[in-house]
GROMACS .gro file of C-alpha atoms in nm:
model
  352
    1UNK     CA    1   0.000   0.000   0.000
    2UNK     CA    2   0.286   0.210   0.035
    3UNK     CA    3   0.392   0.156  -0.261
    4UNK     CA    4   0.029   0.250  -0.431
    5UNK     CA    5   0.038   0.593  -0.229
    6UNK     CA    6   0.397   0.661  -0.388
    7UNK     CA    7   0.252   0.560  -0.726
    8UNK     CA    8  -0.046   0.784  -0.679
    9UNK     CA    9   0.125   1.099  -0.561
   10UNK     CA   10   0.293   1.130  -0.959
   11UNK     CA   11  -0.074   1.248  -1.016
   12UNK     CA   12  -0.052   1.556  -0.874
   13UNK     CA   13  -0.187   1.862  -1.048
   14UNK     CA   14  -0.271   1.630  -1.316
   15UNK     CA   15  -0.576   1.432  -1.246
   16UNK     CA   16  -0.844   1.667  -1.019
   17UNK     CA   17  -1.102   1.682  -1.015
   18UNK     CA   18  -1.067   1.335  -0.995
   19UNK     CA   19  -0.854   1.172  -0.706
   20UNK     CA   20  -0.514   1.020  -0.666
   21UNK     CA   21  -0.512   0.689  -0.700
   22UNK     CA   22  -0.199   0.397  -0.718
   23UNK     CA   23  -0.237   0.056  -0.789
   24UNK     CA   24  -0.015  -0.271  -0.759
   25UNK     CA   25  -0.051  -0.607  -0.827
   26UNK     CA   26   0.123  -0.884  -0.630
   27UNK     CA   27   0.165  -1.247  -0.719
   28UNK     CA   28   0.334  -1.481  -0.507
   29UNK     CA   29   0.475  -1.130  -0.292
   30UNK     CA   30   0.654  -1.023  -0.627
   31UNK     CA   31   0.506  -0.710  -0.833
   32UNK     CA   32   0.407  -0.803  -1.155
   33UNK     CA   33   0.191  -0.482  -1.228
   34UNK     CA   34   0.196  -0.100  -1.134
   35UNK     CA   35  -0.025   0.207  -1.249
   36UNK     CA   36  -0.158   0.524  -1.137
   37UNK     CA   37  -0.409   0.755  -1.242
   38UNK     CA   38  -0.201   1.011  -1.477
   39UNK     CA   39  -0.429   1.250  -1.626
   40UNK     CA   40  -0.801   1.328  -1.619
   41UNK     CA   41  -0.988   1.169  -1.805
   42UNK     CA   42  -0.782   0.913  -1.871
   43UNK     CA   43  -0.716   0.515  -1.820
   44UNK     CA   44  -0.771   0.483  -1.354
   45UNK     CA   45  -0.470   0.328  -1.179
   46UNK     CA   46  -0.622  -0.004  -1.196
   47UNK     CA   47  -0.636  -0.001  -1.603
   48UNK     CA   48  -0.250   0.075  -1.633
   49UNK     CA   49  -0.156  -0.116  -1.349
   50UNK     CA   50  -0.302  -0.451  -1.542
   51UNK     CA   51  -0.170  -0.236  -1.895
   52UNK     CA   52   0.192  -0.304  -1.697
   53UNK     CA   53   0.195  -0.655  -1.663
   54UNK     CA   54   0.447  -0.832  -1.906
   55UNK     CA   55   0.313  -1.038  -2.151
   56UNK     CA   56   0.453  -1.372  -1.969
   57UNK     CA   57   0.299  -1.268  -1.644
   58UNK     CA   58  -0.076  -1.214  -1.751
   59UNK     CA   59  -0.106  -1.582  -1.680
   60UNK     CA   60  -0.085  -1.487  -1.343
   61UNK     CA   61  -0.356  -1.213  -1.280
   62UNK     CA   62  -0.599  -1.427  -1.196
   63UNK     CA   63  -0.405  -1.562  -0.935
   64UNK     CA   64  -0.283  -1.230  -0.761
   65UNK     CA   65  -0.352  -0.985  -0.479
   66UNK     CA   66  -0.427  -0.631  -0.650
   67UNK     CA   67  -0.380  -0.332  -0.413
   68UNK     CA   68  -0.511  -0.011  -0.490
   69UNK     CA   69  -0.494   0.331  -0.237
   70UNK     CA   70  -0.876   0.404  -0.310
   71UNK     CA   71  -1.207   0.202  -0.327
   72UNK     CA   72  -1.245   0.124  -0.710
   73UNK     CA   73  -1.458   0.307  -0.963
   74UNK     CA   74  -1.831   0.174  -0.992
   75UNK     CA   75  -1.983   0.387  -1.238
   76UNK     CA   76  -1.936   0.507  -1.612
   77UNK     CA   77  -1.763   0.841  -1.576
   78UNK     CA   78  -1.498   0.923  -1.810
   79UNK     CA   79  -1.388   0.598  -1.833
   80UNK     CA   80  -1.542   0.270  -1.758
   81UNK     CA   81  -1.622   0.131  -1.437
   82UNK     CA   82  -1.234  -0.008  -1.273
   83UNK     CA   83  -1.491  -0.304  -1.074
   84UNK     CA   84  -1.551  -0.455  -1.405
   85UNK     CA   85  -1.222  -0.466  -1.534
   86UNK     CA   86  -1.121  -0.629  -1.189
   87UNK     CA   87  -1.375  -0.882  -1.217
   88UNK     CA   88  -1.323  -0.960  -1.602
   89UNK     CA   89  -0.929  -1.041  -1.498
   90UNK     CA   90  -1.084  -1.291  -1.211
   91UNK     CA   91  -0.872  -1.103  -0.955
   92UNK     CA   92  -0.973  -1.301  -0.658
   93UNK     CA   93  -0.861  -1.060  -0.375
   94UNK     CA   94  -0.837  -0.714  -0.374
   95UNK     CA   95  -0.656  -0.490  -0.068
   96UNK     CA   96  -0.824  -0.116  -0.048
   97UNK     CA   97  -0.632   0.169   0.107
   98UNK     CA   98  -0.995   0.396   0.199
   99UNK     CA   99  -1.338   0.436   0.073
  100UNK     CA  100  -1.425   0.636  -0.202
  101UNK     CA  101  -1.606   0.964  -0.035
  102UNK     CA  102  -1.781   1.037  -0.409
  103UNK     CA  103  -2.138   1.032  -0.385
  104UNK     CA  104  -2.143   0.769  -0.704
  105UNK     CA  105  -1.931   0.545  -0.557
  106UNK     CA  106  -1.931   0.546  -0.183
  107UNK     CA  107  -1.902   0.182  -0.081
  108UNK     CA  108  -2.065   0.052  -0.424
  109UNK     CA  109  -1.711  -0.055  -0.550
  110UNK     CA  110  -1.659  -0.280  -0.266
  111UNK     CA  111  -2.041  -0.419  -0.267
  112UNK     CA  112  -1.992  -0.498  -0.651
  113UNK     CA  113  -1.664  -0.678  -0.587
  114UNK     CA  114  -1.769  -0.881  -0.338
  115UNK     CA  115  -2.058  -0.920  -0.516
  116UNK     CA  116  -1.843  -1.095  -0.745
  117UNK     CA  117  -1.703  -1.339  -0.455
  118UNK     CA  118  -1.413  -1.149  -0.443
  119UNK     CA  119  -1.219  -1.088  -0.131
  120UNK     CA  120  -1.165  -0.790   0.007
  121UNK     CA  121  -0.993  -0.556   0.278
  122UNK     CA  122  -1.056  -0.224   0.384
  123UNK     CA  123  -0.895   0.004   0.559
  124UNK     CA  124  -0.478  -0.047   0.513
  125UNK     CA  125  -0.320   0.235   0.565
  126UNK     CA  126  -0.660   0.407   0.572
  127UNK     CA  127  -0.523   0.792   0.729
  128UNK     CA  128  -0.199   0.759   0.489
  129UNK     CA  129  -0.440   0.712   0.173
  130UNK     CA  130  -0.700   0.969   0.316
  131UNK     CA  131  -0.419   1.250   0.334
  132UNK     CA  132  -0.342   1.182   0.028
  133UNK     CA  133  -0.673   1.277  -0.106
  134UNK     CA  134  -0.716   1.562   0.137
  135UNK     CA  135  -0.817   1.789  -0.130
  136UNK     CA  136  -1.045   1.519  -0.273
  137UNK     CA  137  -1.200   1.433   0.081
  138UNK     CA  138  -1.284   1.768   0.212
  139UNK     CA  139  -1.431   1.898  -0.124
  140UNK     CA  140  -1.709   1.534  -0.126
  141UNK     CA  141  -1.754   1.570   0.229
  142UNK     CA  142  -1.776   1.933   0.353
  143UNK     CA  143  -1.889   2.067   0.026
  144UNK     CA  144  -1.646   2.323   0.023
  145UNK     CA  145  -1.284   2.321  -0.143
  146UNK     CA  146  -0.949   2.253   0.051
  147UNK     CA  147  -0.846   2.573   0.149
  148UNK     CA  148  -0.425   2.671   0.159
  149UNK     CA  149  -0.319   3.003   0.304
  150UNK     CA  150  -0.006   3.121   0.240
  151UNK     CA  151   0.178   3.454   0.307
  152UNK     CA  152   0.521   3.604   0.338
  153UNK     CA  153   0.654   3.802   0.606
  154UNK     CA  154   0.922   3.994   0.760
  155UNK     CA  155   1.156   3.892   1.063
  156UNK     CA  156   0.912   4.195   1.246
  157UNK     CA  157   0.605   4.091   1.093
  158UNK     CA  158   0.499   4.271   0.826
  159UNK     CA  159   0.386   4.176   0.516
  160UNK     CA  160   0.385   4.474   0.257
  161UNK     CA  161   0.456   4.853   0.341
  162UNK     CA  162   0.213   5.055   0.513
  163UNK     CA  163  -0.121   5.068   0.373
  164UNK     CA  164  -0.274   5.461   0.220
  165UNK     CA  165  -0.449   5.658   0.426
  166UNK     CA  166  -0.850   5.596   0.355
  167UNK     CA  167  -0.807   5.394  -0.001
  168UNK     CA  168  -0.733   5.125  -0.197
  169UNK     CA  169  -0.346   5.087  -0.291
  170UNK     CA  170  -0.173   5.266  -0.596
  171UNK     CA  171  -0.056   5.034  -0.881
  172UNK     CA  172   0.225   5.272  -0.838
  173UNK     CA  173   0.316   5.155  -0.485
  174UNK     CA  174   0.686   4.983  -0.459
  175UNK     CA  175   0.615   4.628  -0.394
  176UNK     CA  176   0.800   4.479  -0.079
  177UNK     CA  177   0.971   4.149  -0.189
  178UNK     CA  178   1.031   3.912   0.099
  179UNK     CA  179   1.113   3.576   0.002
  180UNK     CA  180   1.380   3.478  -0.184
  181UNK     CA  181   1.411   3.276  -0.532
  182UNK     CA  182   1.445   2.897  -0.423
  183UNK     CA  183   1.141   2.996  -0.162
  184UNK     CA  184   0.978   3.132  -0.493
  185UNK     CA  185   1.034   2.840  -0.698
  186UNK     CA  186   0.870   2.631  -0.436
  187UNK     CA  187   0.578   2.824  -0.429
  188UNK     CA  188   0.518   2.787  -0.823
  189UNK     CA  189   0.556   2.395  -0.694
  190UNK     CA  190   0.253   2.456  -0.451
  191UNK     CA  191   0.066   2.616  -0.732
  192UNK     CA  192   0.091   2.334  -0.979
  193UNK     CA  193  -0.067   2.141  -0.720
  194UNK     CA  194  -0.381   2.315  -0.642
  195UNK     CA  195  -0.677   2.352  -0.860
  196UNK     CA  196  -0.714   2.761  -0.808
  197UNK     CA  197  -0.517   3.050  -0.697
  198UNK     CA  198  -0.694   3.349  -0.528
  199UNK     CA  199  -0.630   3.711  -0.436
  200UNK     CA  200  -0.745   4.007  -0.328
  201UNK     CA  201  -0.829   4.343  -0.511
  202UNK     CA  202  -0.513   4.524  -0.329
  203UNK     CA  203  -0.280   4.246  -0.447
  204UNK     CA  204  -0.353   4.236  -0.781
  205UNK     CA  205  -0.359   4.614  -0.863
  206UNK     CA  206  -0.014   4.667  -0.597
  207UNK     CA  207   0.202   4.315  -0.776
  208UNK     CA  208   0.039   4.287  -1.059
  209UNK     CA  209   0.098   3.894  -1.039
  210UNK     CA  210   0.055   3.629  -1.338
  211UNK     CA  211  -0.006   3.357  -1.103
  212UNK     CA  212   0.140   3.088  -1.309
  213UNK     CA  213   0.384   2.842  -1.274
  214UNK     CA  214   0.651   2.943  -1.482
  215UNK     CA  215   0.907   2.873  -1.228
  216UNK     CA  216   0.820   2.478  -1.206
  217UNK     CA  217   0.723   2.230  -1.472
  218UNK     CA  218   0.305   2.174  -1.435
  219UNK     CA  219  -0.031   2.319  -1.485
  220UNK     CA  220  -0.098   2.651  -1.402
  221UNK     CA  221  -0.400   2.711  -1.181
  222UNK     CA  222  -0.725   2.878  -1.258
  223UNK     CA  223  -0.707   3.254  -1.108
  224UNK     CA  224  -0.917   3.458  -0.909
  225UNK     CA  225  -0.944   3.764  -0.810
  226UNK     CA  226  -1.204   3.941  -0.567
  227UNK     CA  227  -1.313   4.292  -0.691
  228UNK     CA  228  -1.649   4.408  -0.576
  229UNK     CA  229  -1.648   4.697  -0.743
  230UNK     CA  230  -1.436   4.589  -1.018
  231UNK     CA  231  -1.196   4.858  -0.979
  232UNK     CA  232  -0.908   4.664  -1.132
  233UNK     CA  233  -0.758   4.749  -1.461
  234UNK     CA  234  -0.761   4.570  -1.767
  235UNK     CA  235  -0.380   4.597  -1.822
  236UNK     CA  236  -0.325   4.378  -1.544
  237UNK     CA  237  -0.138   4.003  -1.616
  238UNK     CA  238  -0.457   3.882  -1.479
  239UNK     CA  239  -0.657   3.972  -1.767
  240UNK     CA  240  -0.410   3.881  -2.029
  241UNK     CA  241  -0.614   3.582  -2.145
  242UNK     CA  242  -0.332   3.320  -2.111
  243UNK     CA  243  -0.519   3.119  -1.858
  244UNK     CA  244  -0.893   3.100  -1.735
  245UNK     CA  245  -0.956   3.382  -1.489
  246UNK     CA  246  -1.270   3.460  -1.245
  247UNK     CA  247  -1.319   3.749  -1.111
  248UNK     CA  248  -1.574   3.774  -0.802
  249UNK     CA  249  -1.783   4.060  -0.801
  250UNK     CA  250  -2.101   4.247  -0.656
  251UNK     CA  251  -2.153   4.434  -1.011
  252UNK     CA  252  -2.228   4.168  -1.308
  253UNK     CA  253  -2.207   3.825  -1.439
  254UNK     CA  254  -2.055   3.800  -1.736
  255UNK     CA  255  -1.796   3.506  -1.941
  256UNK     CA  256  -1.643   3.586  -2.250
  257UNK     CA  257  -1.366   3.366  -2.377
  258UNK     CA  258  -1.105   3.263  -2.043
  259UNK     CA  259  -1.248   3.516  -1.814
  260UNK     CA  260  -1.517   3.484  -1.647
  261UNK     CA  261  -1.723   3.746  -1.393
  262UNK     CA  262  -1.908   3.624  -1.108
  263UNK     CA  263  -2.174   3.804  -0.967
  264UNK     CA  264  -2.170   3.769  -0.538
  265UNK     CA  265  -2.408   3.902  -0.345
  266UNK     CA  266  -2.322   4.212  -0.142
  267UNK     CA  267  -2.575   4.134   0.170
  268UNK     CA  268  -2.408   3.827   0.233
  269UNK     CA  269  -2.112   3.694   0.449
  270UNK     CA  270  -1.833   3.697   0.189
  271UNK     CA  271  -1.596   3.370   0.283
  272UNK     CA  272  -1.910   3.155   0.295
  273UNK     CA  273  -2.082   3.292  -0.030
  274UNK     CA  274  -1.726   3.229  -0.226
  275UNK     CA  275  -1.667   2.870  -0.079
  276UNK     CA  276  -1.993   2.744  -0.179
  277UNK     CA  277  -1.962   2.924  -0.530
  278UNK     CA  278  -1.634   2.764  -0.540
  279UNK     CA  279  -1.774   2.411  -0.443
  280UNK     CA  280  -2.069   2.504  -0.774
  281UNK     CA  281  -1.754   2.552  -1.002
  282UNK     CA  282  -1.603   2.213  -0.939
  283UNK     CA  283  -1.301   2.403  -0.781
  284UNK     CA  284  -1.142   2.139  -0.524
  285UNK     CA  285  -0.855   2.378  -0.364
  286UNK     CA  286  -0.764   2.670  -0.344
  287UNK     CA  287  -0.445   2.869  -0.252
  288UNK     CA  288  -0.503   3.201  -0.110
  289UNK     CA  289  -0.184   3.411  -0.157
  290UNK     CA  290  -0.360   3.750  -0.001
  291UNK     CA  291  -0.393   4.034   0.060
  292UNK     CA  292  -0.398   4.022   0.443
  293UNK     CA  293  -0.781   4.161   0.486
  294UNK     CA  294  -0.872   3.792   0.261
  295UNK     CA  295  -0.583   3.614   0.415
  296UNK     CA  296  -0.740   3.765   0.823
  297UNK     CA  297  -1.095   3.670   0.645
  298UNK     CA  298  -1.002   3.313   0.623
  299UNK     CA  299  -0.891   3.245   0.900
  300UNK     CA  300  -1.131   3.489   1.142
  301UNK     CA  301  -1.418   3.250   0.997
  302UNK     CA  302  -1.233   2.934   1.039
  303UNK     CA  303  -1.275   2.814   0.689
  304UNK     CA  304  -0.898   2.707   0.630
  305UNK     CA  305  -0.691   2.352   0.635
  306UNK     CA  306  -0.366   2.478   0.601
  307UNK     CA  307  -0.114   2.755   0.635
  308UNK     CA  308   0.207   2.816   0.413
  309UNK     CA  309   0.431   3.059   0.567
  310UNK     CA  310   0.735   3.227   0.455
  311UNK     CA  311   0.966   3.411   0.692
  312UNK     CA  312   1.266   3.597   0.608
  313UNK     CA  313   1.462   3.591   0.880
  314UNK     CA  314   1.702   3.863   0.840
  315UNK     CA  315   1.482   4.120   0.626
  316UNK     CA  316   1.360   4.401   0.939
  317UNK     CA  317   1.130   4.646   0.803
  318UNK     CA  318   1.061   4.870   1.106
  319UNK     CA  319   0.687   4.901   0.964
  320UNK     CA  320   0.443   4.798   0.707
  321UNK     CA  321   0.062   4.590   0.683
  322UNK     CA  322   0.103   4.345   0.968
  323UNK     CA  323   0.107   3.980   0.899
  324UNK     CA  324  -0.230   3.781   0.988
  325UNK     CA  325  -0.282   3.660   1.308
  326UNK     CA  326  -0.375   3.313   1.394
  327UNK     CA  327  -0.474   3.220   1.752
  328UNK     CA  328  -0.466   2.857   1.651
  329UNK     CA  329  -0.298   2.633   1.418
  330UNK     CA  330  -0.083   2.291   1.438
  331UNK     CA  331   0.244   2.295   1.335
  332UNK     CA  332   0.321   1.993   1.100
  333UNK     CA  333   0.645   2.113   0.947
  334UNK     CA  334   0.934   2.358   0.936
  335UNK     CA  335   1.240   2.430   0.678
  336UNK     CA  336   1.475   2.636   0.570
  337UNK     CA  337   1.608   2.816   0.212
  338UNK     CA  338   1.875   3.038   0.288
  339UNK     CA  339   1.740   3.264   0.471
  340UNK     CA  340   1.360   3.161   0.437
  341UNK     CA  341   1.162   2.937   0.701
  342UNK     CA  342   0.890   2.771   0.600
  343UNK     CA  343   0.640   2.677   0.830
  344UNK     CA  344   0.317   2.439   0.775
  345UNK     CA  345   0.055   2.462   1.013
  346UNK     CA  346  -0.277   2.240   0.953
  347UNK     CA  347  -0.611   2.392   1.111
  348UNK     CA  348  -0.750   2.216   1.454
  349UNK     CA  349  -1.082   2.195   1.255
  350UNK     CA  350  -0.899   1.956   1.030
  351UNK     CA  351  -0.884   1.548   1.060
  352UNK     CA  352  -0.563   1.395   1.101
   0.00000   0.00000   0.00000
């Protein structure tokens, strides 16, 4: 099952909406098959795994253990149901990392298999496989997507300079760069792997970001941007058209090629009203890379998994938009880049 959960992790970035998933098959405890799911839409972990097996070797399917890191497919989706190529091969025993949390599965993999009189075990390795998935898991289960924050900030705190007195921030404005290039490469890393991107109005119109991934090999996310009043500029890298773009607002609903505008209600708490927009758009994860009023948002209405967090250690600004404030948060990891630590914090509100 290890193994399958190694397999499975190649997949990321490249198979959401659609899980994660490994699969080995064992004869006699020697491998004669591997797969993973590799793209969406594409042949499930269980198809290439059996795909893998040598030609002298496919003698021996029927008489093996296949072990996969989530509860096979029952239904037609994009590609045929995984149970029924499991059955066809007479695989007589089959070893299941978790359940499947997706509404059309959800337990009817493992009734149709055994079904089929064949054997089977749940529950090996069940947390490893189920963190795995965590985007996956949360979005089928709290209807909501998996929600990253991340932020970079000062040795004092800070996280840009000070804001303007009584407005919104000049495109103008010098932008304060904190972390440094191998902590910026790593970041287009944790993009690749996420489904969306989101900022603020402030940070779009003060850095002007692409939010790609041209600093790391993968996908680029779909961006958004929140401007009520849509106040932002249609100069901005944002709009260039490059890559599908939504941009939340309380003014008009409108799509027109890779951009898309999405109408929010003003009356309405915000966080709530995007998440479960977000959850209507098939969008299982987000990473939130600010401002600090959206960044404070998230986490002052507890709707967050995880925090990323970039400190420079030696860059003392004296001043500047203070970094948000978490009261708490479980620290899962820590590293350093030069001068860069990295801290990952998980939410209390989140399983293990």
């Amino acid at each position: 099952m290890e193994r399958c959960i190694e397999l499975a992790s190649q997949g990321a970035g490249s198979v959401a909406p659609n899980p994660m998933v490994g699969a080995v098959l064992v004869y006699n405890n020697r491998i004669i098959g591997e797969g993973w799911h590799q793209q969406y839409g594409q042949a499930h972990a269980e198809v290439n795994c059996i795909a893998s097996v040598k030609e002298a070797d496919k003698k021996l399917i029927a008489e093996s253990v296949m072990y996969v890191s989530l509860e096979p497919c029952a239904h037609f989706g994009k590609t045929p149901p995984c149970t029924d190529l499991i059955i066809r091969y007479q695989i007589p025993h089959v070893v299941i990392g978790c359940r499947d949390p997706f509404k059309e599965i959800d337990g009817r993999g493992i009734e149709r298999l055994k079904a089929a009189g064949i054997k089977v075990e749940l529950g090996i390795l069940e947390e490893d496989c189920k963190e795995l998935n965590k985007r996956f898991f949360t979005f089928h289960t709290k209807q909501r997507p998996y929600v990253i924050l991340k932020w970079a900030q000062t040795a004092d705190g800070f996280i840009a300079p000070p804001p303007p007195v009584g407005g919104i921030r000049d495109s103008g404005m010098q932008r304060l760069f904190i972390s440094n290039k191998y902590s910026n490469r790593l970041v287009h890393k944790w993009r690749s792997e996420e489904a969306a991107i989101l900022v603020g109005t402030n940070t779009a119109l003060v850095d002007d970001p692409e939010l790609t991934t041209r600093l790391w090999p993968g996908n680029s996310p779909v961006r958004l941007v929140v401007d009520m009043n849509l106040r932002l500029p249609a100069s901005l890298k944002l709009f260039d058209g490059s890559i599908k773009t939504i941009v939340f607002n309380a003014v008009k609903q409108e799509e027109k090629e890779n951009l898309l505008f999405y109408k929010l209600e003003r009356n309405k708490k915000f966080i709530p009203q995007l998440l479960e927009t977000l959850y209507k758009l098939n969008i299982q994860s987000v990473l939130v890379e600010g401002g600090a009023t959206l960044l404070q948002s998230f986490i002052d209405e507890g709707a967050w998994d995880e925090v990323r967090k970039i400190e420079n250690e030696k860059l003392i600004t004296g001043g500047g938009l203070p970094a948000p404030v978490m009261e708490a948060a479980i620290k899962i990891s820590e590293m350093k880049l030069l001068s860069d630590i990295i801290t990952i914090c998980k939410s209390p509100a989140t399983p293990s």
